Coordinates of C-alpha atoms in Angstrom, one line a residue:
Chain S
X18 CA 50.2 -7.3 13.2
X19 CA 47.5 -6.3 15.6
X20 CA 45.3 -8.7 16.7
X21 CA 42.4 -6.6 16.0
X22 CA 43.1 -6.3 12.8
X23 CA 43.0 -10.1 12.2
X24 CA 39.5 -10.6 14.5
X25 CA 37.5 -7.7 12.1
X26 CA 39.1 -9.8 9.1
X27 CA 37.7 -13.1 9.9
X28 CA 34.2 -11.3 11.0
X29 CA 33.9 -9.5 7.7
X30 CA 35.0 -13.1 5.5
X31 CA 32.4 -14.9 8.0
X32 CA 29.7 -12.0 7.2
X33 CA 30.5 -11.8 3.7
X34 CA 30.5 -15.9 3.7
X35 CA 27.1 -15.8 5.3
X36 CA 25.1 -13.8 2.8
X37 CA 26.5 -16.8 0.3
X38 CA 24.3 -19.5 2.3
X39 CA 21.2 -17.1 2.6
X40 CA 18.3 -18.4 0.7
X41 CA 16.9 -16.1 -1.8
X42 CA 14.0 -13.8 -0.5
X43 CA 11.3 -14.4 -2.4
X44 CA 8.7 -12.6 0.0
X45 CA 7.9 -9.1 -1.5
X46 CA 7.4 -6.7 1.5
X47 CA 3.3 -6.0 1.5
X48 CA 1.2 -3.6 3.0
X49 CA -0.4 -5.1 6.2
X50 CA -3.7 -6.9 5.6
X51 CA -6.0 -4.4 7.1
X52 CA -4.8 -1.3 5.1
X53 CA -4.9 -3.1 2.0
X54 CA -8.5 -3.8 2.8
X55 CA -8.9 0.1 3.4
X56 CA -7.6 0.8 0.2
X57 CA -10.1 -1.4 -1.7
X58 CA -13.9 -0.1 -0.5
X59 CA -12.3 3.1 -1.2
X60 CA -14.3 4.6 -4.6
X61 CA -11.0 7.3 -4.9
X62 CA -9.1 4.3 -6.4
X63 CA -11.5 4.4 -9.3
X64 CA -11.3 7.1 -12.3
X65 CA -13.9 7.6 -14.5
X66 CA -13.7 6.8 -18.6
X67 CA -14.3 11.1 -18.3
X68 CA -11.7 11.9 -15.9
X69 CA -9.2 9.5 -17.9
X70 CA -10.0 11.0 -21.4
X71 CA -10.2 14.7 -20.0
X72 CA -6.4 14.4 -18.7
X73 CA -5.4 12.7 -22.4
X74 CA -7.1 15.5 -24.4
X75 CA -5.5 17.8 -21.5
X76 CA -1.8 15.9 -22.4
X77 CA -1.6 15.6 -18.4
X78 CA 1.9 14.4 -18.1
X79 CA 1.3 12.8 -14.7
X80 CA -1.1 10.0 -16.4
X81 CA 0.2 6.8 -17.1
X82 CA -2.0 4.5 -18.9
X83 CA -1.2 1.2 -18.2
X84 CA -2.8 -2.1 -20.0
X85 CA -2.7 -5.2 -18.4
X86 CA -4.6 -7.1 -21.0
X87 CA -2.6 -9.7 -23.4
X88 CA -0.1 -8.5 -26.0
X89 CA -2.6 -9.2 -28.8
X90 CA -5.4 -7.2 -27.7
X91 CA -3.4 -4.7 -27.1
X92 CA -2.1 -4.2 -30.5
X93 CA -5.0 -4.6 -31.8
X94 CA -6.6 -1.6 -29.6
X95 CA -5.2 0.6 -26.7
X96 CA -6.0 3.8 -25.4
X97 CA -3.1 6.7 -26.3
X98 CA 0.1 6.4 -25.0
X99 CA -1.0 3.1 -23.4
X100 CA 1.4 0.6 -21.9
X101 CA 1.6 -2.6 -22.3
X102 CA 2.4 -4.8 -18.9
X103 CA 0.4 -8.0 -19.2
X104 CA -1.3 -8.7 -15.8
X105 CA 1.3 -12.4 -15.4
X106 CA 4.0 -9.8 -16.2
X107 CA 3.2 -7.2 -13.4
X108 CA 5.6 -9.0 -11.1
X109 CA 8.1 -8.8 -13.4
X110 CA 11.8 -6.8 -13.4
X111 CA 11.2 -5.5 -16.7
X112 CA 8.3 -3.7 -16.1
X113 CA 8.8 -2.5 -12.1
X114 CA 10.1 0.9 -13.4
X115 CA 6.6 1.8 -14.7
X116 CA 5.1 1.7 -11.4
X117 CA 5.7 3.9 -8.5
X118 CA 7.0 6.8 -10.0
X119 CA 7.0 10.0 -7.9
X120 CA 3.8 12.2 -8.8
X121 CA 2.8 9.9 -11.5
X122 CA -1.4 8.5 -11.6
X123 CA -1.3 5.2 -12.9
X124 CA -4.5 4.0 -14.6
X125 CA -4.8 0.3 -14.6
X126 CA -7.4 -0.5 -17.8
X127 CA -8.7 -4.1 -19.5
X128 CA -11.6 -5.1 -21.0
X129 CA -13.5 -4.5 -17.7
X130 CA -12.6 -4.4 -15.0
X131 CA -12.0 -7.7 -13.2
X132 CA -8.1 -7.9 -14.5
X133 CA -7.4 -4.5 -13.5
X134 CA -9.1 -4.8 -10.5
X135 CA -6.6 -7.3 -10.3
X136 CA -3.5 -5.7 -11.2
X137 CA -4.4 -3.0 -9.0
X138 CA -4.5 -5.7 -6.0
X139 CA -1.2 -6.7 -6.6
X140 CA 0.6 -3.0 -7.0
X141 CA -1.2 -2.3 -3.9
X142 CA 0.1 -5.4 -2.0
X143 CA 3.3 -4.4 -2.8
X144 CA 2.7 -0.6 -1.3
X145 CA 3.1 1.5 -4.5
X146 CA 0.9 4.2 -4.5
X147 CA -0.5 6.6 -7.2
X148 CA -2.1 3.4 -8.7
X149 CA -6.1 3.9 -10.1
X150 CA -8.6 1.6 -12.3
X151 CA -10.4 2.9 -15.1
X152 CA -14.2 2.3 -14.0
X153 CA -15.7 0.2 -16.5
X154 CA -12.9 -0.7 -18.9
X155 CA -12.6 -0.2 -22.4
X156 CA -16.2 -1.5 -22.5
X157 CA -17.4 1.5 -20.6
X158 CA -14.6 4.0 -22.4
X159 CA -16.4 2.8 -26.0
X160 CA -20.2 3.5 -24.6
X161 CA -19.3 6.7 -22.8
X162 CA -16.7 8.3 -24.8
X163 CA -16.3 6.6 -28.3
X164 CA -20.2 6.6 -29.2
X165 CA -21.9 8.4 -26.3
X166 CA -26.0 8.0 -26.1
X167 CA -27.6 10.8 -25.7
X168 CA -29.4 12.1 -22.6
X169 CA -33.4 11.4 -22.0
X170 CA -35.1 15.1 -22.4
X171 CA -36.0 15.5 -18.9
X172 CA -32.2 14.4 -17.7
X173 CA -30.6 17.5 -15.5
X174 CA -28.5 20.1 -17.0
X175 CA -25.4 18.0 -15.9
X176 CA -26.4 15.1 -17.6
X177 CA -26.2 17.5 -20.6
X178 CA -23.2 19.1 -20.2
X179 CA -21.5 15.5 -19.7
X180 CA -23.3 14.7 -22.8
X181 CA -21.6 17.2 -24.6
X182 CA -18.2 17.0 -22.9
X183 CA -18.7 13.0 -24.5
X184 CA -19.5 14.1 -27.9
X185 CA -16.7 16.4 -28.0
X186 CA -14.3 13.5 -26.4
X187 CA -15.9 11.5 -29.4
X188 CA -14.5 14.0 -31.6
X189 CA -11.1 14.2 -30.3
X190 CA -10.7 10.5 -30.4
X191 CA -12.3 9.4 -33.4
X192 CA -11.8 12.5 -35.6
X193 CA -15.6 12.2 -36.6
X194 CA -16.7 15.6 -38.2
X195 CA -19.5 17.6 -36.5
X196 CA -22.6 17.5 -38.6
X197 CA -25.7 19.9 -37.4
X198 CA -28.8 17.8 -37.5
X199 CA -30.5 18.0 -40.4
X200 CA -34.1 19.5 -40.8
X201 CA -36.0 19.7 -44.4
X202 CA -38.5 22.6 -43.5
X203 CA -36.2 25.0 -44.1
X204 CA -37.9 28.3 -43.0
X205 CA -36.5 31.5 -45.2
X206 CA -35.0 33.9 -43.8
X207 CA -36.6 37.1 -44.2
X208 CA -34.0 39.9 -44.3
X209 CA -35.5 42.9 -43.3
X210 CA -33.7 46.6 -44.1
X211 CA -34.0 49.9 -42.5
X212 CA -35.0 52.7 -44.7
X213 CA -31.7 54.6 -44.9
X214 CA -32.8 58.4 -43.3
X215 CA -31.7 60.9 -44.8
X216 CA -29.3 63.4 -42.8
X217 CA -31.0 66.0 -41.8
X218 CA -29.5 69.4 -44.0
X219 CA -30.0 72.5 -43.3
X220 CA -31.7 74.6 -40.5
X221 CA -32.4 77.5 -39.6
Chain Y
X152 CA 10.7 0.2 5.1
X153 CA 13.8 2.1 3.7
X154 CA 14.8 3.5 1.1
X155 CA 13.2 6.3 3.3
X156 CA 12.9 9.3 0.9
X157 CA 11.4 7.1 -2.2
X158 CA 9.2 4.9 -0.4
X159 CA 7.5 8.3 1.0
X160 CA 8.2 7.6 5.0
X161 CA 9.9 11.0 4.8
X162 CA 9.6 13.9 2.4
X163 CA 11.7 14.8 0.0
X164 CA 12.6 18.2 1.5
X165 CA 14.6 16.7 4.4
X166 CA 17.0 16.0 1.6
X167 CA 19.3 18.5 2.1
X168 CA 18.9 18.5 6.2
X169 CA 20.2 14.7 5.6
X170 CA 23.4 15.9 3.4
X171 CA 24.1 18.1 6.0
X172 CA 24.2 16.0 8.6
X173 CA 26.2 12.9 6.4
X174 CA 28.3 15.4 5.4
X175 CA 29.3 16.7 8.8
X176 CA 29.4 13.4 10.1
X177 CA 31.9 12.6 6.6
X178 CA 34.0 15.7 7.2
X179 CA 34.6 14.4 10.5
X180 CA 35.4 11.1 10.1
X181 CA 37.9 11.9 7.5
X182 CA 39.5 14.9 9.5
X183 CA 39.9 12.1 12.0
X184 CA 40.9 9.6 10.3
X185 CA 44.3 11.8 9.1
X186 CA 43.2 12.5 5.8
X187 CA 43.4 16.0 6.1
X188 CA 47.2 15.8 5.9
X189 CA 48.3 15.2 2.3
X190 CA 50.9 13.2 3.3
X191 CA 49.0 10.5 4.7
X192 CA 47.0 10.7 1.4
X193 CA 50.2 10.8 -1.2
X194 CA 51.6 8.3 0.7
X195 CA 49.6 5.5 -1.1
X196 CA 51.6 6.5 -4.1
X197 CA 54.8 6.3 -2.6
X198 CA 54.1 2.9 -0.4
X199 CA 54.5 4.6 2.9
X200 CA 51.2 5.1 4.2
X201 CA 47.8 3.4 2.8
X202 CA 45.6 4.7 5.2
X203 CA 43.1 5.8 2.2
X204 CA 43.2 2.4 0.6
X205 CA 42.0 0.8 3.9
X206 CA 39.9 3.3 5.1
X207 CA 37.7 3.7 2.0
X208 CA 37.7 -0.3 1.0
X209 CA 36.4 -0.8 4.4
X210 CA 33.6 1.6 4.0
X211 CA 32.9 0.1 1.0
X212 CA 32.9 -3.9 2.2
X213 CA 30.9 -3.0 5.4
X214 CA 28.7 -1.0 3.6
X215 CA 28.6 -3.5 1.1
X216 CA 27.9 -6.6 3.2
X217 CA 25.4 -4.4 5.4
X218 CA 23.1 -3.4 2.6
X219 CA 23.2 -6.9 1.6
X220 CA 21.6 -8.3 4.7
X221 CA 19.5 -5.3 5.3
X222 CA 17.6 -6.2 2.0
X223 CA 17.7 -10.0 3.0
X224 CA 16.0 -8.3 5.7
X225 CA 13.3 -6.2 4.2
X226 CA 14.9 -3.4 5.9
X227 CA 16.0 -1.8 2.7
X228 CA 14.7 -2.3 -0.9
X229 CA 17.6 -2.7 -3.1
X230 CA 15.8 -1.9 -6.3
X231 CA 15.2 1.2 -5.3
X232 CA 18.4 2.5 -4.4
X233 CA 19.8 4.5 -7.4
X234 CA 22.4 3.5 -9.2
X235 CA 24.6 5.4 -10.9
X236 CA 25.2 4.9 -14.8
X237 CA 28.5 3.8 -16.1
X238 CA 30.4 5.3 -18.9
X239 CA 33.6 3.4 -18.7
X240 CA 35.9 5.3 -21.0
X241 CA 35.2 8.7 -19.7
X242 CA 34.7 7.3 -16.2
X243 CA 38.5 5.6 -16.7
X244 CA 39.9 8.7 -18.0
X245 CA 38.3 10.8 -15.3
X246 CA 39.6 8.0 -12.5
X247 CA 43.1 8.3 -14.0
X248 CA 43.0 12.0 -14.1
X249 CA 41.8 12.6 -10.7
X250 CA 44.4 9.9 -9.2
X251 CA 46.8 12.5 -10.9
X252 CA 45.3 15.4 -9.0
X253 CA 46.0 12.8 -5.7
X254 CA 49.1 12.5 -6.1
X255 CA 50.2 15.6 -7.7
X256 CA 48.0 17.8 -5.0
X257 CA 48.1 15.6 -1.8
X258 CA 43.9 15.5 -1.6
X259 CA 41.1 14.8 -3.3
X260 CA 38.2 17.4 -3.1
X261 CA 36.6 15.8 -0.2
X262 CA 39.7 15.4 1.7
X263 CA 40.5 19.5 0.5
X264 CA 37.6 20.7 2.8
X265 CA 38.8 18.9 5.8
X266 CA 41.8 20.0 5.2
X267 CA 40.8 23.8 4.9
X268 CA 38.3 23.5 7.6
X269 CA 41.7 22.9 10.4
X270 CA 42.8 25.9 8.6
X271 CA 46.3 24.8 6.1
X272 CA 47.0 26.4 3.7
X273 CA 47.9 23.8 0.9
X274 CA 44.2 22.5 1.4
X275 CA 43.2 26.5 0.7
X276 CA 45.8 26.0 -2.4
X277 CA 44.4 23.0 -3.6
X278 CA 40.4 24.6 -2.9
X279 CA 41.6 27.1 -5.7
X280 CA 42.8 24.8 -8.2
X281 CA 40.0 22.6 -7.9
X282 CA 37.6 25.7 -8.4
X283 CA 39.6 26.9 -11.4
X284 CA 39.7 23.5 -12.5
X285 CA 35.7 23.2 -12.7
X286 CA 35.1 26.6 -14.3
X287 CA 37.8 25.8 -16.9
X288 CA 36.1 22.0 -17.3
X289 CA 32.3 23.9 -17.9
X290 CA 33.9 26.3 -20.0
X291 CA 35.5 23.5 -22.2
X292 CA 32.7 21.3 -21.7
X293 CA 31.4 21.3 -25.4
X294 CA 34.6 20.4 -26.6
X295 CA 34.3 17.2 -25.5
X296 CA 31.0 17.0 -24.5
X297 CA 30.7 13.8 -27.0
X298 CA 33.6 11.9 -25.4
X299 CA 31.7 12.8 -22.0
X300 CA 28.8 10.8 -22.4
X301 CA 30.4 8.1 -25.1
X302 CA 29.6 4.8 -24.0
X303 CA 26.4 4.8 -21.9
X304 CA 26.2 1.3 -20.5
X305 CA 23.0 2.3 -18.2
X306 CA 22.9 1.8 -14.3
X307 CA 24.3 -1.7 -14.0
X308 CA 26.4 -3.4 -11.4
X309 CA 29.0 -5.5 -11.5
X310 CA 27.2 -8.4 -10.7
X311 CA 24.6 -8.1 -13.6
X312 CA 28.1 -7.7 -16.3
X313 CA 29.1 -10.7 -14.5
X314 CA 26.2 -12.3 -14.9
X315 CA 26.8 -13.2 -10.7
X316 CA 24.5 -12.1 -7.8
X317 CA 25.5 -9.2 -5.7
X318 CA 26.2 -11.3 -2.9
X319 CA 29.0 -13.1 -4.4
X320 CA 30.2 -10.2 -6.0
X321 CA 30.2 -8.7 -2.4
X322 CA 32.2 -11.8 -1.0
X323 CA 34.9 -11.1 -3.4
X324 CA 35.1 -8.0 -2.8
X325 CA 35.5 -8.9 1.1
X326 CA 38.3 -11.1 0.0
X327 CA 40.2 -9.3 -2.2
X328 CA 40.0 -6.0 0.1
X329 CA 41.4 -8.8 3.7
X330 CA 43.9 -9.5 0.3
X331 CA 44.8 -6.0 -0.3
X332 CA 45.5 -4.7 3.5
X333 CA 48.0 -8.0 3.9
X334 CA 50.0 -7.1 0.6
X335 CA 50.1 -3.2 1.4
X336 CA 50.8 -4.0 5.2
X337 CA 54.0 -6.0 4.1
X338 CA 54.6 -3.3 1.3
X339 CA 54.6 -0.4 4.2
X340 CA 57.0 -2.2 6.1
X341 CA 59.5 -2.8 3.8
X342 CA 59.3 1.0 2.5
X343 CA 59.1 2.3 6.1
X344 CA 62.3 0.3 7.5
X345 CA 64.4 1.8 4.3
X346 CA 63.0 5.4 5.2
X347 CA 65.0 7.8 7.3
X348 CA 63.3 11.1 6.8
X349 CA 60.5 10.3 8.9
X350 CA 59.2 7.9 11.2
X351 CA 56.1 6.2 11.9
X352 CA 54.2 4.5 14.7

């Protein structure tokens, strides 16, 4: 037998035999410090309550909602198509298909937003990208979406139309009827008719 | 850092500029390394030549072993390499029909091209077959299109049936391959000293 042959054996058992006494990497590869840092006093990592229920009513297929409160609150109220990845979970196996999916947005949501502020962190550390935070919360979706206030009377025309885009979000969500505001000095209608002319017959 | 394509360092349209250039580099290799003969590839079957059986399980160990340390590394992110899914009936019947076509036709489809690309004709011969043999499989496809994806078992390894890490799985397989060239060295001595048709070495 060639000697070769016996020399590339041993090298491969020794290499094989090595990876046996290597301790287990427990480091996750992050983003360097600096970037990460970046990435946080940007504002494009937020989305707006608006933004997030437009692209639900829209059935964008790149959104991904993702929860990071507690199992419990979670059943008890989530946002459409919502999942749930508790923020202790993030790290876990089970739930790393959910993130970094090509083309997909993925909207971190809580309460407010100090957990997914957090869990946003974390997926950022870990360089997946396409990750967001709902500004505000479900706190913030319930005031601006769920029961919007109306705008003061001298608020600008946009203020209006994002009044109205709210009510109609409102709608969607809730499946609250639209009622036309009610007014007891009902003025009648007075229905006024043209004297029908007669076709002028004749002639000369 | 890798894998490249996923993890966004390189778009996804250099996809098929990367094929290419694996595939050339494959085609080559095997033309090289005699597989474009049919005997060198039949001869596993007769225990005269196992060129294939060491060529290919020491791709896979070195490859194997390599990946290992480049995710020990950080070089590569293991996770993230795609894994194909297993359906192990269809996936045993199509293994043991294919090692038909091996030793029936001399080559398997890789090995076909390089053979066709130096220009023989059985590698031509077998190119045909193996294009009849996929429009007659689409064709018949919804016959046994149940049987075909019977028994998903998803994209797991053999290390998570096992219930083993990869790395020990890939230290066995560095053993038992060091195991298999030994036993099929002695085996193509003994068959080469009783042959007289053709010689070797």
């Amino acid at each position: 037998m060639n000697k070769n042959y016996l020399f590339l054996s041993l090298l491969m058992i020794l290499l094989a035999g090595g990876l046996l006494l290597l301790p287990d990497r427990t480091n996750y590869s992050q983003i360097p410090p600096e970037d990460l840092l970046w990435d946080i006093i940007q504002p494009t990592r937020y989305v707006t309550t608006e933004q997030v229920a437009k692209m639900i009513i829209e059935q964008d297929p790149t959104l991904e909602l993702i929860d990071v409160r507690d199992a419990d609150a979670f059943k008890a109220f989530s946002l459409p198509n919502a999942v749930n990845i508790p923020l202790d979970s993030l790290l876990s196996p089970n739930y790393s298909d959910y993130l970094g999916i090509e083309d997909m947005n993925a909207v971190f949501y809580a309460n407010d937003d100090m957990l997914a502020d957090q869990a946003w962190v974390i997926a950022k550390r870990l360089n997946y990208s396409g990750i967001y935070v709902m500004k505000g919360g479900l706190n913030c979706w319930i005031k601006t979406i769920i029961q919007p206030a109306p705008p003061p009377e001298t608020a600008s025309l946009d203020a209006f139309d994002l009044y109205d885009f709210r009510k109609g979000a409102s709608i969607y969500f809730t499946g609250k009827t639209i009622t036309a505001p009610k007014s007891d000095n009902k003025s009648k209608v007075i229905v006024r008719r043209k004297k029908k002319t007669k076709a002028t017959a004749g002639g000369c | 850092m890798g894998p490249l394509i996923p993890q966004g360092y390189i778009t996804g349209q250099w996809e098929f500029v990367i094929a290419l250039l694996i595939g050339a580099a494959f085609g080559f290799l095997l033309e090289s390394s005699g597989f474009s003969s049919s005997r060198n590839i039949a001869g596993v079957f007769y225990g005269y030549n196992f060129v294939v059986l060491r060529v290919f399980f020491t791709a896979m160990i070195v490859a194997m072993v390599g990946l290992l340390y480049f995710d020990y590394l950080g070089w590569i992110d293991m996770s993230m390499v795609f894994v194909l899914p297993t359906f192990l009936a269809p996936m045993l019947l199509g293994g043991f029909i294919m090692g038909l076509g091996f030793v029936i036709g001399g080559f398997c489809p890789g090995t076909s091209y390089t053979a066709c690309a130096i220009g023989k004709l059985d590698g031509f011969a077998f190119l045909g077959g193996f294009f009849l043999g996929v429009f007659l499989f689409s064709e018949a496809f919804p016959l046994f299109e149940k049987f075909y994806y019977s028994g998903d078992m998803g994209n797991i390894t053999i290390g998570e049936v096992l219930h083993v890490s990869d790395r020990v799985v890939a230290f066995a397989f560095v053993v038992i391959a060091i195991a298999a060239f030994y036993v099929t060295w002695l085996i193509e001595k003994k068959v080469r000293a009783n042959r007289t048709e053709s010689k070797f070495e």
